[in-house]
Tab-separated table of C-alpha atoms in Angstrom:
chain	number	residue	atom	x	y	z
A	837	SER	CA	53.667	24.746	58.884
A	838	PHE	CA	50.116	23.816	57.907
A	839	GLY	CA	48.853	25.397	61.117
A	840	VAL	CA	50.675	28.608	60.248
A	841	LEU	CA	49.222	28.489	56.729
A	842	PHE	CA	45.700	28.018	58.113
A	843	PHE	CA	46.228	30.941	60.505
A	844	ALA	CA	47.596	33.144	57.716
A	845	THR	CA	44.814	32.449	55.226
A	846	SER	CA	42.201	33.075	57.916
A	847	ILE	CA	43.737	36.470	58.678
A	848	TYR	CA	44.164	37.265	54.978
A	849	ASN	CA	40.459	36.637	54.510
A	850	GLN	CA	39.657	39.037	57.360
A	851	ILE	CA	41.986	41.662	55.903
A	852	LEU	CA	40.234	41.440	52.520
A	853	VAL	CA	36.613	40.984	53.573
A	854	GLY	CA	35.782	44.698	53.409
A	855	PHE	CA	36.679	44.863	49.724
A	856	GLY	CA	34.007	42.472	48.516
A	857	PRO	CA	33.786	38.972	47.092
A	858	GLU	CA	35.610	39.858	43.865
A	859	ALA	CA	38.656	41.012	45.837
A	860	ILE	CA	38.653	37.870	47.952
A	861	SER	CA	38.200	35.647	44.893
A	862	GLY	CA	40.933	37.441	42.959
A	863	PHE	CA	43.302	37.247	45.890
A	864	PHE	CA	42.742	33.548	46.431
A	865	ILE	CA	43.090	32.767	42.724
A	866	ALA	CA	46.509	34.436	42.832
A	867	PHE	CA	47.244	32.760	46.165
A	868	ARG	CA	46.412	29.375	44.599
A	869	ILE	CA	48.949	30.131	41.876
A	870	GLN	CA	51.415	30.892	44.667
A	871	ALA	CA	50.682	27.491	46.193
A	872	VAL	CA	51.569	25.875	42.855
A	873	PHE	CA	54.947	27.579	43.174
A	874	VAL	CA	55.475	26.441	46.763
A	875	VAL	CA	54.733	22.723	46.329
A	876	PRO	CA	57.771	21.931	44.128
A	877	ALA	CA	60.004	23.850	46.550
A	878	VAL	CA	58.754	21.734	49.450
A	879	ALA	CA	59.350	18.540	47.468
A	880	PHE	CA	62.808	19.739	46.472
A	881	GLY	CA	63.620	20.651	50.084
A	882	SER	CA	62.488	17.202	51.219
A	883	GLY	CA	64.821	15.572	48.707
A	884	VAL	CA	67.774	17.711	49.750
A	885	ALA	CA	67.007	16.965	53.407
A	886	ILE	CA	67.077	13.208	52.724
A	887	LEU	CA	70.531	13.541	51.178
A	888	MET	CA	71.689	15.787	54.018
A	889	ASN	CA	70.440	13.330	56.646
A	890	GLN	CA	72.357	10.549	54.894
A	891	SER	CA	75.504	12.688	55.097
A	892	PHE	CA	74.805	13.522	58.744
A	893	GLY	CA	74.362	9.795	59.444
A	894	GLN	CA	77.788	9.130	57.943
A	895	LYS	CA	79.264	11.985	60.026
A	896	GLN	CA	79.990	13.991	56.868
A	897	ILE	CA	78.852	17.355	58.185
A	898	LYS	CA	80.686	19.394	55.520
A	899	ASP	CA	79.029	17.352	52.777
A	900	ALA	CA	75.607	17.916	54.345
A	901	LEU	CA	76.154	21.666	54.554
A	902	HIS	CA	77.457	21.701	50.978
A	903	LEU	CA	74.302	19.884	49.841
A	904	CYS	CA	72.204	22.528	51.562
A	905	LYS	CA	74.112	25.348	49.883
A	906	VAL	CA	74.020	23.756	46.422
A	907	GLY	CA	70.345	22.863	46.846
A	908	PHE	CA	69.485	26.422	47.837
A	909	LEU	CA	71.400	27.886	44.877
A	910	PHE	CA	69.853	25.371	42.470
A	911	CYS	CA	66.378	26.204	43.749
A	912	LEU	CA	67.132	29.903	43.359
A	913	ALA	CA	68.269	29.254	39.776
A	914	LEU	CA	64.976	27.458	39.050
A	915	TYR	CA	62.721	30.018	40.664
A	916	LEU	CA	64.267	33.078	39.049
A	917	PRO	CA	63.076	32.209	35.517
A	918	ALA	CA	59.848	30.607	36.794
A	919	SER	CA	58.790	33.735	38.685
A	920	SER	CA	59.740	35.894	35.703
A	921	ALA	CA	57.675	33.693	33.375
A	922	LEU	CA	54.672	33.967	35.682
A	923	PHE	CA	55.097	37.729	35.848
A	924	PHE	CA	55.168	38.056	32.058
A	925	PHE	CA	52.358	35.540	31.417
A	926	LYS	CA	50.159	36.412	34.399
A	927	ASN	CA	47.326	37.668	32.164
A	928	GLN	CA	47.075	34.362	30.344
A	929	VAL	CA	47.225	32.338	33.569
A	930	VAL	CA	44.525	34.418	35.259
A	931	LEU	CA	42.283	34.222	32.174
A	932	ILE	CA	42.375	30.439	32.495
A	933	LEU	CA	41.302	30.593	36.148
A	934	SER	CA	38.551	33.211	36.011
A	935	SER	CA	36.168	34.685	33.471
A	936	ASP	CA	35.017	37.536	35.737
A	937	PRO	CA	36.827	40.786	34.824
A	938	LYS	CA	36.572	42.152	38.387
A	939	VAL	CA	38.089	39.008	39.851
A	940	GLN	CA	40.758	38.982	37.141
A	941	LYS	CA	41.713	42.567	38.001
A	942	HIS	CA	42.272	41.687	41.653
A	943	ALA	CA	44.285	38.577	40.782
A	944	LEU	CA	46.392	40.585	38.328
A	945	ASP	CA	46.973	43.364	40.865
A	946	PHE	CA	48.296	40.744	43.281
A	947	LEU	CA	50.506	39.004	40.725
A	948	SER	CA	51.834	42.292	39.317
A	949	ILE	CA	53.283	43.061	42.736
A	950	VAL	CA	54.008	39.643	44.241
A	951	ALA	CA	54.954	37.306	41.347
A	952	LEU	CA	58.586	38.394	41.074
A	953	SER	CA	59.069	37.761	44.807
A	954	TYR	CA	58.480	34.052	44.114
A	955	ARG	CA	62.138	33.886	43.064
A	956	PHE	CA	62.803	33.904	46.814
A	957	LEU	CA	59.622	32.156	47.949
A	958	GLY	CA	60.731	28.866	46.407
A	959	PRO	CA	64.219	28.768	47.924
A	960	VAL	CA	62.965	29.962	51.317
A	961	GLY	CA	60.177	27.374	51.289
A	962	SER	CA	62.714	24.731	50.355
A	963	PHE	CA	65.058	25.837	53.134
A	964	LEU	CA	62.269	25.795	55.749
A	965	THR	CA	61.383	22.269	54.629
A	966	ILE	CA	65.025	21.235	54.970
A	967	LEU	CA	65.094	22.637	58.512
A	968	GLU	CA	61.943	20.692	59.383
A	969	HIS	CA	63.428	17.438	58.080
A	970	ILE	CA	66.860	17.700	59.669
A	971	GLY	CA	65.578	18.104	63.204
A	972	LYS	CA	65.254	21.893	63.272
A	973	GLY	CA	61.464	21.957	63.054
A	974	ILE	CA	61.034	24.366	65.964
A	975	LYS	CA	63.403	26.835	64.310
A	976	ALA	CA	61.505	26.540	61.014
A	977	LEU	CA	58.180	26.986	62.793
A	978	VAL	CA	59.392	30.084	64.659
A	979	LEU	CA	60.764	31.642	61.443
A	980	ASN	CA	57.583	30.834	59.543
A	981	PHE	CA	55.290	32.068	62.319
A	982	ALA	CA	57.279	35.282	62.890
A	983	SER	CA	57.170	36.045	59.164
A	984	THR	CA	53.443	35.336	59.053
A	985	LEU	CA	52.760	37.546	62.077
A	986	PHE	CA	54.726	40.362	60.448
A	987	VAL	CA	52.803	40.064	57.169
A	988	CYS	CA	49.418	39.762	58.880
A	989	GLY	CA	50.082	42.576	61.352
A	990	CYS	CA	51.514	45.008	58.816
A	991	GLY	CA	48.913	44.038	56.227
A	992	TRP	CA	46.081	44.600	58.700
A	993	ILE	CA	47.449	48.003	59.728
A	994	LEU	CA	48.109	49.162	56.156
A	995	VAL	CA	44.701	48.100	54.860
A	996	ARG	CA	42.921	49.724	57.804
A	997	THR	CA	45.005	52.893	57.453
A	998	PHE	CA	44.826	53.403	53.677
A	999	HIS	CA	41.587	51.521	52.904
A	1000	GLU	CA	43.298	49.884	49.922
A	1001	ILE	CA	44.445	46.332	49.201
A	1002	ILE	CA	47.596	47.223	47.261
A	1003	PRO	CA	49.753	48.010	50.350
A	1004	PHE	CA	48.925	44.516	51.662
A	1005	TYR	CA	50.261	43.015	48.436
A	1006	TYR	CA	53.521	44.902	48.867
A	1007	ILE	CA	53.895	43.440	52.359
A	1008	LEU	CA	53.252	39.965	50.942
A	1009	ALA	CA	55.995	40.558	48.369
A	1010	PHE	CA	58.393	41.502	51.165
């Protein structure tokens, strides 16, 4: 997963480079905020995976699958209000992270489009972590890499076609 993340951020940088340093800075400020949202989901997924592996070890497959379902729904319940709070308080958060109005504008453009999609980012990140920890790492890697290729490919095409960053943000929210 870290390899996929490195690949993605490298491509994102190339997608944004033609829009100047303020655009890149604003994007990566917002992307850093996104990382803050992902880390708890990964930790939560690791915890659920530990419990699932204990159930698998005791041959309680139904219990393990139930834990996965409940964990996913719980994570969804946490990320729905968290993503909404970020969306509504994005101005205040960005003001803390940058004093440059041009950079702030780019970060706010990103968060205005992408922040509400974090309600799914957390549960999906948690689920991918669960897959990695229950012996389905290849499946998680393929899903993660395919998603990243889609975002990078579509983002590259849209930015080159329309000469605007905003379509790339919509792909990231997808």
